[in-house]
Amino acid sequence: MTAEDYLNGQVILIDKPLKWTSFQVVNKVRWLLKHRYGIKKIKVGHAGTLDPLATGLLVICTGRFTKKIEEYQGQEKEYTGTITLGGTTPSFDLETEIDKEFDISHVTDDILEEARNKFIGEIQQQPPVFSALKKDGKRLYDYAREGKEVDIPTRTVHITEFDISNFATPEVHFRVVCSKGTYIRSLAHDFGKAVNAGGHLSSLRRTRIGSFKVEDALGLEEFEAGLPS
């Protein structure tokens, strides 16, 4: 690849590492392109945020291809992950501590299967309060960190597939295919509620966005190693 290639527009598939924000990955890619090619200014953006505690596919667009971001963001997404039953957290994942504990001795494969079916198709979902969505010009997570309660309207999302691959108490391992705007953290929380056992998302990996697949993605170190030194 030349500097001109990246300026004209490229799609870079990155396998986001754990604990990195999507914004940090974009900044790293931009910095590498500018320094390795001597480019003064280049647009770089991502097509769909991944939480810091999630790993997997991040679609990065450069140059003129940043105009395609909205198109890519709107495509179907696939994830694998783990819901841990027996406790809820304010953030619906491991970013915050467990605030309520639940008995899970009643949970069986049949109960999980019955609950799973309720989440396939068009569903109403409330985004987590620990999210970057804005209300009255302020990020929801800012309200949450200030301890302020805020009314979050539900939204309609579509779950095409929701499969449970394994249940090893208290962990439910799953795969989900869903529309743009679906919060898997909210799905984990709502699923725990549906089986009357509480639940939070304990791991998440994005495996696909549209036709882009994580197996075709590069780690950040791999991407850096492929650039001119």
XYZ file of C-alpha atoms in Angstrom:
229
model
C 0.000 0.000 0.000
C 1.098 3.557 -0.720
C 0.177 6.781 1.053
C -2.049 7.589 -1.917
C -3.894 4.285 -1.469
C -4.813 5.143 2.112
C -5.769 8.723 1.202
C -7.982 7.529 -1.670
C -9.651 5.131 0.762
C -9.075 1.735 2.314
C -10.970 -0.608 4.620
C -8.747 -2.031 7.352
C -10.037 -4.933 9.432
C -8.610 -4.873 12.945
C -9.090 -7.476 15.681
C -9.567 -5.092 18.609
C -7.621 -6.101 21.703
C -9.207 -6.342 25.137
C -9.393 -3.085 27.152
C -8.718 -0.851 24.148
C -11.461 1.598 23.209
C -12.485 1.775 19.561
C -11.350 5.421 19.620
C -7.862 4.379 20.787
C -7.573 1.891 17.901
C -8.559 4.590 15.398
C -6.003 6.986 16.898
C -3.284 4.308 16.743
C -4.019 3.517 13.078
C -4.079 7.228 12.178
C -0.789 7.849 14.015
C 0.893 4.896 12.281
C -0.235 5.990 8.813
C 0.871 9.585 9.373
C 4.287 8.638 10.746
C 5.127 5.698 8.476
C 4.075 7.478 5.269
C 4.826 11.086 6.229
C 1.181 12.077 5.751
C 0.262 15.387 7.405
C -3.477 14.779 7.576
C -5.673 11.748 6.952
C -9.237 10.891 7.901
C -9.653 7.643 9.840
C -12.846 6.351 11.435
C -14.524 3.127 12.562
C -17.843 1.592 11.531
C -19.360 0.515 14.841
C -18.080 0.898 18.387
C -16.911 -2.037 20.476
C -16.859 -1.670 24.273
C -13.399 -1.780 25.903
C -14.159 -5.206 27.434
C -15.116 -6.650 24.030
C -12.699 -7.969 21.415
C -13.055 -8.718 17.744
C -13.821 -7.097 14.451
C -13.422 -3.348 14.082
C -13.913 -2.023 10.550
C -11.589 0.952 10.045
C -12.042 3.283 7.064
C -9.409 5.711 5.795
C -9.438 8.710 3.483
C -12.407 8.925 1.127
C -13.775 5.615 2.417
C -14.812 7.349 5.655
C -17.902 8.335 3.643
C -18.839 4.626 3.646
C -18.881 4.356 7.455
C -22.631 4.847 7.801
C -23.262 2.173 5.157
C -21.046 -0.356 6.956
C -22.501 0.539 10.371
C -25.963 -0.343 9.150
C -25.039 -3.917 8.257
C -25.916 -7.049 10.223
C -23.512 -7.997 13.022
C -22.547 -11.307 14.612
C -21.130 -11.872 18.098
C -20.114 -14.704 20.380
C -19.884 -14.317 24.122
C -20.767 -15.393 27.635
C -23.606 -14.402 29.936
C -22.867 -15.135 33.596
C -26.015 -15.827 35.585
C -26.476 -15.187 39.300
C -25.665 -11.487 39.450
C -26.417 -8.150 37.816
C -24.187 -5.107 37.425
C -25.151 -1.453 36.767
C -23.250 -1.475 33.452
C -24.642 -4.920 32.446
C -21.050 -6.153 32.053
C -17.823 -6.398 34.094
C -17.055 -2.674 33.945
C -18.889 -2.317 37.281
C -19.207 -4.553 40.334
C -22.105 -6.952 40.968
C -24.877 -5.069 42.771
C -27.456 -7.882 43.181
C -27.074 -11.631 43.538
C -29.606 -14.299 42.541
C -30.186 -18.010 43.123
C -29.686 -20.005 39.913
C -30.363 -23.529 41.187
C -33.668 -23.624 39.285
C -32.109 -22.901 35.861
C -32.276 -25.815 33.412
C -31.576 -26.211 29.698
C -35.328 -26.116 29.066
C -35.713 -22.796 30.910
C -32.818 -21.318 28.923
C -34.323 -22.544 25.655
C -37.729 -21.087 26.457
C -36.165 -17.712 27.311
C -33.916 -17.744 24.233
C -36.904 -18.013 21.913
C -38.384 -14.820 23.378
C -35.463 -12.796 22.062
C -35.603 -13.851 18.413
C -37.177 -11.435 15.942
C -38.125 -7.829 16.574
C -37.743 -6.892 20.245
C -37.822 -3.782 22.404
C -34.548 -3.063 24.140
C -33.420 -0.434 26.622
C -29.815 0.670 26.116
C -27.519 0.450 29.168
C -27.169 3.616 31.228
C -23.399 3.065 30.943
C -23.300 3.889 27.230
C -22.153 6.679 24.940
C -25.670 7.535 23.799
C -26.616 11.157 24.385
C -29.589 12.590 26.252
C -29.993 16.361 26.385
C -26.507 16.713 24.911
C -24.824 14.615 27.599
C -23.475 11.057 27.436
C -25.523 8.529 29.411
C -22.411 7.207 31.165
C -21.774 10.704 32.537
C -25.187 10.641 34.221
C -24.442 7.124 35.512
C -21.068 8.079 36.980
C -22.683 11.036 38.730
C -25.244 8.652 40.225
C -28.115 10.432 38.501
C -31.156 8.510 37.328
C -32.190 9.128 33.749
C -35.162 7.920 31.732
C -33.906 5.911 28.746
C -36.489 5.125 26.060
C -36.589 1.636 24.580
C -35.691 1.041 20.950
C -36.695 -1.584 18.415
C -33.918 -3.965 17.346
C -33.937 -7.219 15.414
C -32.315 -10.479 16.517
C -31.999 -12.841 13.555
C -30.270 -15.669 15.420
C -29.648 -16.313 19.126
C -28.077 -19.695 19.845
C -26.873 -21.149 23.126
C -23.780 -23.221 22.384
C -23.115 -24.388 25.957
C -24.411 -23.992 29.505
C -21.868 -24.664 32.247
C -23.295 -23.171 35.431
C -23.257 -20.204 35.815
C -22.038 -19.423 32.278
C -24.232 -19.367 29.184
C -22.151 -19.351 26.000
C -23.967 -17.881 23.005
C -23.845 -16.670 19.426
C -26.095 -13.854 18.199
C -26.782 -12.253 14.817
C -28.464 -8.872 15.125
C -29.286 -5.507 13.604
C -27.509 -2.196 13.994
C -28.133 -0.595 17.384
C -28.441 -3.842 19.359
C -26.746 -3.766 22.755
C -25.502 -7.242 23.655
C -25.043 -6.053 27.249
C -28.766 -5.281 27.373
C -29.531 -8.661 25.824
C -27.483 -10.356 28.573
C -29.252 -8.365 31.297
C -32.714 -9.024 29.853
C -31.961 -12.718 29.334
C -30.943 -13.057 32.991
C -34.205 -11.388 33.982
C -36.171 -13.739 31.701
C -34.786 -16.831 33.473
C -35.272 -15.191 36.895
C -31.602 -15.573 37.698
C -29.997 -12.195 37.032
C -27.244 -11.966 34.464
C -24.459 -9.840 33.057
C -22.205 -9.996 30.010
C -18.850 -11.458 31.013
C -17.212 -11.783 27.580
C -17.954 -10.591 24.058
C -16.336 -10.958 20.663
C -17.598 -9.476 17.401
C -17.055 -11.977 14.613
C -18.730 -10.317 11.624
C -20.105 -7.048 10.206
C -21.933 -7.670 6.926
C -19.467 -9.620 4.768
C -16.421 -8.568 6.825
C -15.166 -11.389 9.083
C -12.852 -11.338 12.075
C -10.762 -14.198 10.666
C -9.656 -11.770 7.951
C -8.684 -9.090 10.484
C -5.203 -8.157 11.676
C -4.010 -7.562 15.201
C -2.628 -4.058 15.736
C 0.926 -5.418 15.903
C 0.421 -7.315 12.637
C -0.929 -4.184 10.952
C 2.018 -2.125 12.220
C 4.521 -4.753 11.083
C 3.124 -4.601 7.548
C 3.740 -0.864 7.186
C 6.974 0.664 5.888
C 9.443 1.336 8.697
